[in-house]
XYZ file of C-alpha atoms in Angstrom:
532
model
C -72.031 63.852 60.838
C -73.573 66.257 58.342
C -73.112 65.731 54.662
C -70.487 67.894 52.972
C -71.876 70.894 51.183
C -70.983 70.824 47.495
C -70.024 74.088 45.841
C -71.944 75.792 43.092
C -70.612 78.375 40.658
C -72.218 81.345 38.937
C -72.199 81.791 35.153
C -73.091 85.471 34.677
C -75.416 86.317 31.799
C -74.366 88.512 28.930
C -73.586 91.990 30.289
C -73.998 93.608 26.852
C -77.638 94.433 26.196
C -78.144 95.329 22.554
C -81.507 96.964 23.056
C -85.051 95.868 22.320
C -88.499 97.209 21.508
C -92.085 96.558 22.535
C -91.253 95.778 26.151
C -88.336 93.529 25.340
C -90.359 91.344 22.984
C -88.219 91.979 19.880
C -84.549 92.802 19.440
C -83.559 96.112 17.896
C -81.930 94.527 14.842
C -85.034 92.458 14.083
C -87.255 95.550 14.337
C -85.009 97.537 11.975
C -85.026 94.699 9.418
C -88.816 94.404 9.688
C -89.259 98.136 9.058
C -86.945 98.002 6.031
C -88.773 95.020 4.527
C -92.196 96.506 5.205
C -91.231 99.819 3.663
C -89.378 98.259 0.742
C -92.326 96.079 -0.269
C -95.226 98.178 1.020
C -94.453 101.525 -0.608
C -94.295 100.123 -4.178
C -97.597 98.319 -3.578
C -99.275 101.525 -2.374
C -98.172 103.358 -5.537
C -99.800 100.785 -7.831
C -102.833 101.917 -9.817
C -105.151 99.392 -8.198
C -108.166 99.619 -5.984
C -107.704 100.093 -2.261
C -109.004 96.597 -1.520
C -106.503 94.948 -3.840
C -103.605 96.935 -2.351
C -104.620 95.979 1.177
C -104.769 92.317 0.151
C -101.305 92.546 -1.431
C -99.939 94.189 1.720
C -101.382 91.387 3.855
C -99.983 88.709 1.541
C -96.504 90.156 0.953
C -95.423 92.914 3.343
C -97.046 91.629 6.534
C -95.564 88.079 6.398
C -92.103 89.442 5.579
C -92.261 91.917 8.450
C -93.378 89.218 10.892
C -90.654 86.872 9.681
C -88.038 89.588 10.208
C -89.361 90.312 13.712
C -89.271 86.660 14.772
C -86.092 85.623 12.960
C -85.083 82.113 11.886
C -83.364 79.533 14.112
C -82.582 82.178 16.727
C -80.795 84.396 14.187
C -81.829 87.640 12.487
C -83.260 87.185 9.017
C -80.349 88.935 7.291
C -77.752 86.725 8.998
C -79.653 83.592 8.066
C -79.971 84.664 4.416
C -76.252 85.503 4.195
C -75.328 82.082 5.619
C -77.717 80.382 3.220
C -76.288 82.002 0.086
C -72.725 81.421 1.258
C -73.605 77.776 1.681
C -75.104 77.594 -1.828
C -71.970 79.142 -3.293
C -69.624 76.761 -1.484
C -71.566 73.501 -1.413
C -69.434 70.791 -2.969
C -68.041 67.290 -2.559
C -64.300 66.749 -2.221
C -62.991 63.240 -2.763
C -59.682 61.473 -3.146
C -60.423 60.642 -6.775
C -61.361 64.205 -7.680
C -63.769 66.783 -6.308
C -66.694 68.476 -7.929
C -65.414 71.944 -7.329
C -62.017 73.514 -6.825
C -63.121 77.135 -7.000
C -62.132 79.721 -4.434
C -63.884 79.483 -1.095
C -65.406 82.722 0.165
C -66.048 81.693 3.747
C -62.630 80.244 4.477
C -60.245 82.071 6.831
C -58.007 84.834 5.519
C -55.009 82.552 5.156
C -56.841 80.489 2.538
C -57.860 83.600 0.629
C -54.298 84.906 0.452
C -52.467 81.697 -0.296
C -54.414 80.597 -3.358
C -52.404 79.978 -6.519
C -52.632 82.656 -9.183
C -53.877 81.531 -12.567
C -51.111 82.113 -15.103
C -52.013 82.524 -18.761
C -50.334 79.848 -20.842
C -48.788 81.218 -24.046
C -49.234 77.980 -25.907
C -51.044 74.666 -25.778
C -49.209 71.486 -24.841
C -49.954 68.019 -26.080
C -50.003 64.924 -23.924
C -46.459 63.957 -24.932
C -45.120 67.349 -23.816
C -44.625 68.953 -27.259
C -46.004 72.432 -27.872
C -48.416 73.613 -30.520
C -47.628 77.099 -31.830
C -49.135 79.404 -34.439
C -46.873 80.292 -37.409
C -47.591 83.850 -38.510
C -45.954 83.507 -41.979
C -48.012 80.505 -43.067
C -50.945 81.153 -40.742
C -51.003 77.499 -39.659
C -50.704 75.583 -36.424
C -47.276 73.945 -36.217
C -46.026 71.162 -33.930
C -42.843 72.463 -32.331
C -40.892 69.510 -30.875
C -38.081 71.711 -29.595
C -40.266 72.594 -26.632
C -40.863 68.964 -25.716
C -41.009 68.739 -21.949
C -40.399 65.908 -19.597
C -43.587 64.378 -18.367
C -43.810 64.442 -14.600
C -44.774 61.351 -12.668
C -48.214 61.402 -11.140
C -48.235 61.808 -7.379
C -50.159 59.124 -5.491
C -51.087 61.492 -2.662
C -54.506 62.536 -1.385
C -55.699 65.832 -2.933
C -57.677 66.546 0.255
C -54.387 67.056 2.083
C -54.419 70.609 0.716
C -57.769 71.227 2.423
C -56.361 70.511 5.883
C -54.767 73.816 7.015
C -51.580 72.259 8.380
C -48.174 73.066 6.938
C -45.925 70.770 8.966
C -45.411 69.081 12.340
C -42.065 69.665 13.992
C -40.812 69.586 17.597
C -44.218 68.267 18.613
C -45.843 71.505 17.400
C -48.410 71.811 14.615
C -47.626 74.607 12.127
C -50.786 75.830 10.421
C -50.929 77.478 7.027
C -52.249 80.702 8.579
C -49.018 81.038 10.593
C -50.246 79.755 13.941
C -48.453 77.371 16.299
C -50.476 74.687 18.109
C -49.496 72.247 20.852
C -51.714 69.207 21.589
C -51.506 67.326 24.892
C -53.392 64.133 25.702
C -54.663 64.075 29.281
C -55.428 61.025 31.421
C -58.792 61.832 33.080
C -60.062 61.243 36.596
C -63.602 60.500 37.780
C -64.451 63.912 39.231
C -67.976 63.036 40.337
C -66.754 60.221 42.617
C -64.554 62.599 44.625
C -65.707 64.131 47.874
C -66.783 67.772 48.075
C -63.446 68.770 49.634
C -61.464 66.969 46.931
C -63.597 68.526 44.196
C -62.994 71.972 45.705
C -59.236 71.414 45.752
C -59.280 70.230 42.133
C -61.269 73.276 41.025
C -58.954 75.698 42.845
C -55.880 73.994 41.383
C -57.314 74.341 37.887
C -58.178 78.000 38.533
C -54.581 78.645 39.564
C -53.441 77.061 36.292
C -55.779 79.253 34.222
C -54.088 82.356 35.638
C -50.794 81.409 33.937
C -52.150 79.370 31.025
C -51.845 80.510 27.388
C -54.385 83.057 26.215
C -56.218 80.570 23.965
C -57.064 77.077 25.199
C -59.236 74.328 23.816
C -60.353 71.228 25.710
C -61.443 68.480 23.329
C -63.253 65.282 24.327
C -63.667 62.486 21.782
C -66.121 59.676 22.496
C -66.078 56.481 20.449
C -67.333 52.974 20.824
C -64.635 50.917 22.515
C -62.945 48.168 20.490
C -63.234 45.062 22.674
C -62.303 42.511 20.011
C -58.745 42.166 21.284
C -59.926 41.481 24.832
C -62.564 39.041 23.588
C -59.931 37.131 21.609
C -57.766 36.903 24.731
C -60.676 35.458 26.721
C -61.344 32.901 23.979
C -57.717 31.763 23.972
C -57.851 31.329 27.728
C -61.077 29.338 27.386
C -59.419 26.981 24.907
C -56.665 26.265 27.418
C -58.983 25.858 30.418
C -59.582 22.287 31.623
C -61.953 22.946 34.527
C -65.562 22.826 33.365
C -66.801 25.228 36.073
C -64.192 27.789 35.108
C -65.157 27.416 31.445
C -68.789 28.141 32.295
C -67.779 31.289 34.166
C -65.598 32.354 31.259
C -68.506 31.843 28.849
C -70.714 34.065 31.017
C -67.955 36.657 31.107
C -67.567 36.436 27.323
C -71.302 36.993 26.818
C -71.134 39.994 29.138
C -68.251 41.455 27.117
C -70.183 41.002 23.868
C -73.217 42.705 25.378
C -71.197 45.622 26.692
C -69.264 45.931 23.431
C -72.446 46.188 21.383
C -74.193 48.713 23.622
C -72.379 50.373 26.477
C -68.610 50.098 25.979
C -67.357 53.614 25.236
C -63.802 54.925 25.045
C -63.053 58.588 25.730
C -59.938 60.585 24.997
C -59.228 64.024 26.456
C -56.971 66.614 24.834
C -55.701 70.022 25.889
C -54.872 72.224 22.898
C -52.973 75.473 23.346
C -52.050 78.160 20.832
C -49.048 80.426 20.883
C -49.909 84.098 21.259
C -47.007 86.439 20.381
C -46.192 89.162 22.859
C -46.581 92.803 21.790
C -43.425 94.059 20.128
C -42.036 90.572 19.412
C -39.695 90.281 16.441
C -41.044 88.483 13.402
C -37.736 86.794 12.579
C -37.711 85.083 15.996
C -41.379 84.157 16.022
C -40.825 80.435 15.359
C -38.107 80.068 17.982
C -40.187 81.977 20.530
C -43.241 79.839 19.729
C -41.336 76.576 20.211
C -39.840 77.717 23.507
C -43.132 79.163 24.785
C -45.265 76.128 23.909
C -42.784 73.635 25.349
C -42.676 75.630 28.578
C -46.479 75.857 28.604
C -46.739 72.084 28.155
C -44.453 71.427 31.139
C -46.381 73.946 33.228
C -49.696 72.338 32.301
C -48.353 68.910 33.242
C -47.270 70.174 36.679
C -50.545 71.912 37.495
C -52.745 69.129 36.133
C -50.794 66.691 38.303
C -52.079 68.654 41.297
C -55.604 68.041 39.992
C -54.959 64.288 39.794
C -54.506 64.230 36.021
C -51.398 63.296 34.099
C -50.157 64.121 30.611
C -49.427 61.213 28.289
C -45.729 61.174 27.366
C -44.731 60.035 23.863
C -41.359 58.950 22.552
C -41.964 60.636 19.196
C -43.989 63.809 19.708
C -44.330 64.534 15.983
C -45.814 61.112 15.301
C -48.108 61.462 18.332
C -49.414 64.842 17.116
C -50.095 63.393 13.654
C -51.892 60.422 15.233
C -54.123 62.793 17.219
C -55.028 64.700 14.055
C -55.721 61.366 12.357
C -58.128 60.533 15.188
C -59.855 63.917 14.879
C -60.360 63.892 11.097
C -60.687 60.194 10.198
C -63.034 58.930 12.851
C -64.083 55.678 11.185
C -60.757 54.797 9.565
C -58.801 55.463 12.761
C -60.891 52.785 14.475
C -60.220 50.130 11.829
C -56.735 51.084 10.571
C -53.984 51.950 13.090
C -51.952 55.043 12.376
C -48.691 53.141 11.827
C -50.415 50.955 9.248
C -51.668 54.065 7.423
C -48.138 55.504 7.403
C -46.768 52.277 5.935
C -49.472 52.205 3.236
C -48.910 55.822 2.139
C -45.130 55.429 2.137
C -45.295 52.281 0.003
C -47.571 54.029 -2.512
C -45.051 56.847 -2.957
C -42.172 54.416 -3.345
C -44.065 52.402 -5.973
C -44.781 55.614 -7.901
C -41.090 56.467 -7.957
C -41.439 59.470 -5.668
C -39.203 60.344 -2.777
C -40.513 59.912 0.748
C -39.481 63.494 1.494
C -42.084 64.666 -1.039
C -45.009 63.318 1.008
C -47.138 66.234 2.305
C -47.849 65.986 6.004
C -51.588 66.247 5.325
C -51.562 62.901 3.514
C -51.109 61.064 6.801
C -54.349 62.309 8.381
C -56.499 63.777 5.593
C -59.865 62.054 4.994
C -60.667 60.558 1.619
C -64.029 62.298 1.143
C -65.730 65.470 2.372
C -69.359 66.159 1.530
C -70.567 69.735 2.126
C -73.773 69.496 0.069
C -76.181 69.460 3.039
C -77.006 72.430 5.208
C -77.792 70.551 8.427
C -74.878 68.098 8.439
C -71.724 67.047 6.618
C -70.261 63.670 5.728
C -66.626 62.605 6.209
C -65.659 59.158 4.911
C -69.185 57.827 5.357
C -69.628 59.205 8.888
C -72.232 61.943 9.328
C -71.456 64.980 11.499
C -73.720 67.669 12.945
C -72.619 70.536 15.168
C -74.585 72.123 17.992
C -73.593 75.405 19.637
C -74.625 76.644 23.072
C -75.505 80.362 22.611
C -74.575 83.085 25.084
C -78.018 82.964 26.705
C -78.152 79.154 26.767
C -76.284 78.562 30.037
C -77.665 78.068 33.517
C -77.006 80.964 35.851
C -75.772 78.630 38.604
C -74.084 75.264 38.046
C -72.535 72.648 40.353
C -68.950 71.475 40.169
C -68.458 69.074 37.276
C -71.487 70.334 35.349
C -69.865 69.508 32.007
C -69.872 65.803 32.915
C -73.420 65.755 31.580
C -72.073 66.371 28.060
C -68.911 64.295 28.447
C -70.944 61.236 29.476
C -73.746 61.786 26.960
C -72.910 58.609 25.039
C -71.339 57.237 21.900
C -70.714 59.729 19.108
C -71.041 62.865 21.266
C -67.871 64.977 21.294
C -67.351 68.179 23.235
C -65.127 71.164 22.494
C -64.592 73.841 25.137
C -62.967 77.043 23.863
C -61.451 79.388 26.453
C -60.072 82.814 25.543
C -58.627 85.081 28.228
C -59.284 88.792 27.806
C -57.029 91.649 28.987
C -58.149 92.936 32.383
C -57.668 96.636 31.634
C -59.706 96.517 28.455
C -62.507 94.492 30.076
C -62.710 96.865 33.082
C -63.119 99.830 30.714
C -65.671 97.952 28.627
C -67.638 96.882 31.714
C -67.715 100.425 33.074
C -68.888 101.851 29.756
C -71.602 99.224 29.341
C -72.796 99.649 32.919
C -73.284 103.380 32.365
C -75.212 102.703 29.147
C -77.476 100.097 30.758
C -78.143 102.255 33.827
C -79.207 105.152 31.605
C -81.490 102.795 29.670
C -83.149 101.351 32.760
C -84.084 104.826 33.997
C -86.210 105.307 30.886
C -87.823 101.848 31.147
C -90.895 101.026 33.177
C -90.543 98.212 35.691
C -93.567 96.513 34.128
C -91.778 95.870 30.854
C -89.906 92.647 30.191
C -87.078 94.817 28.864
C -86.565 95.986 32.442
C -85.662 92.455 33.547
C -83.104 92.050 30.758
C -81.422 95.355 31.597
C -81.458 94.591 35.307
C -79.853 91.191 34.645
C -77.182 92.795 32.456
C -76.414 95.397 35.145
C -76.108 92.797 37.907
C -73.900 90.674 35.643
C -71.680 93.683 34.929
C -71.207 94.446 38.629
C -70.500 90.764 39.345
C -67.786 90.649 36.680
C -66.347 93.985 37.776
C -66.056 92.802 41.376
C -64.339 89.634 40.220
C -61.788 91.559 38.153
C -61.151 93.844 41.124
C -60.369 90.744 43.231
C -57.563 89.674 40.842
C -59.690 87.172 38.911
C -59.441 86.665 35.152
C -62.079 87.205 32.477
C -62.558 84.340 30.033
C -64.923 83.939 27.104
C -66.329 80.403 27.041
C -67.782 78.630 23.999
C -69.214 75.126 23.916
C -69.416 73.204 20.633
C -71.035 69.763 20.587
C -70.213 67.359 17.753
C -72.755 64.626 17.044
C -71.729 61.719 14.800
C -73.711 58.793 13.404
C -73.583 56.194 10.639
C -76.641 57.538 8.778
C -78.702 60.750 8.652
C -81.681 59.246 10.499
C -79.591 58.275 13.522
C -77.910 61.672 13.366
C -81.260 63.504 13.529
C -82.352 61.303 16.414
C -79.150 61.953 18.368
C -79.410 65.712 17.785
C -83.013 65.732 18.985
C -82.083 63.733 22.091
C -79.175 66.055 22.857
C -81.476 69.082 22.650
C -83.941 67.383 25.009
C -81.145 66.526 27.427
C -79.898 70.105 27.543
C -83.396 71.539 27.862
C -84.010 69.228 30.821
C -80.933 70.829 32.456
C -82.187 74.388 31.735
C -79.695 74.862 28.905
C -80.334 75.881 25.324
C -78.591 74.822 22.124
C -78.921 75.711 18.450
C -77.853 73.924 15.279
C -75.082 75.315 13.107
C -77.310 75.398 10.038
C -75.514 76.255 6.781
C -72.205 76.748 8.641
C -71.202 73.150 9.286
C -67.918 73.634 7.428
C -66.923 76.547 9.673
C -67.728 74.404 12.707
C -65.535 71.616 11.327
C -62.633 74.000 10.790
C -62.869 75.297 14.350
């Protein structure tokens, strides 16, 4: 009996070719920036009243290196983009802590909701003393007078976490996360299956079932995989209690061997993974603003039931919770407080925060929802990584040209099973078919006109030919009632110290290169990666 043939799937390359020069060696944007830098620095040097030899030396020392740097780029980005990211990072680098941050100034790279919702600085007409009385200026005597009639009641200090305001979440209600930029998010926890152990026919059925779900899924989906070292202490304690009650010496020896095996696995190989499906409500065109919340609740609850039904056909199941609001907050607590969520259960954190508010004389209703899952420290002072509560994070992004052209079923298992501290985020965004068909047709005409003017000996010819073939492949798929999705892969690497973090990032890059994939670091934009 012949072995079952396993399916492979095509990932088409980018069908938009931005143009290049010198036989495809340099991108158009890099060439334009190089010309601007060369002209901007070279022309003033040529006008200097110096000898020709000195001007040539200055051109070689200043203009030529800048032009070459602009042509090559930095970290796979054009020079201008890299410089903009660098200066934005310098302007926003800061440390936020529970006891008080270094900077509370306005953030320039935050989303639009954060720019619009900032508090306006009101000019105070008078100064207030610590006891609440006001100091005013008497015009008749030209002296500062203490006016006790304006004595105000001193407000009690709130024991909450100031970093709760950084988390862009307004409230959690009906199992739905309300963000401060007026979005509605639903988070589902999925029980996984071992896809690679299924036969080729079973894998094909699972893939087709998931494709049928994507046709009716919400426009924006995110699949999140969190990998942490498994906590085996509870199981080890159970084995020790059983050993204490065991009277047979042979059984005790076997239990000791089993206990040693558990300790070995717990220190090296025991890894726990959690899978989440995150969906966002997308309002329909012409929807009424006053019914947006009701429509979002109804739509997301229906989408959750639909996802549960279709994922059941794939062999997966959705975890059901008695209290959906508490479950959503616990998931956010797991996302943001990686180390604390391992040591302190979520119910214990709720009890601790509630008791602090009661001791301070505050009402429980005054507790902001962000207090329950906000970290106690955020360090954005490093360009290559960030630090949250003592855990170091680095983000790696797979660029548009970093994917293999042909992949087998379950190709993302390589990243899911990469090891401890490697998280994966898959962002899926469905595009309207009509708009993509028009865009594909327009781009195909542009690329075909370009390839007529290009010699087949240039490397630019191969790029244009690949873009044209990709465009026809996507156009045929859309004509056969398939959907067009944009896919983004974000890899989160975590470690206990910067040295281990650098080592893990280097190993992840080697692993992806060995699989013919490319990845780049999110240098100077780690905060944006965190907020995604």
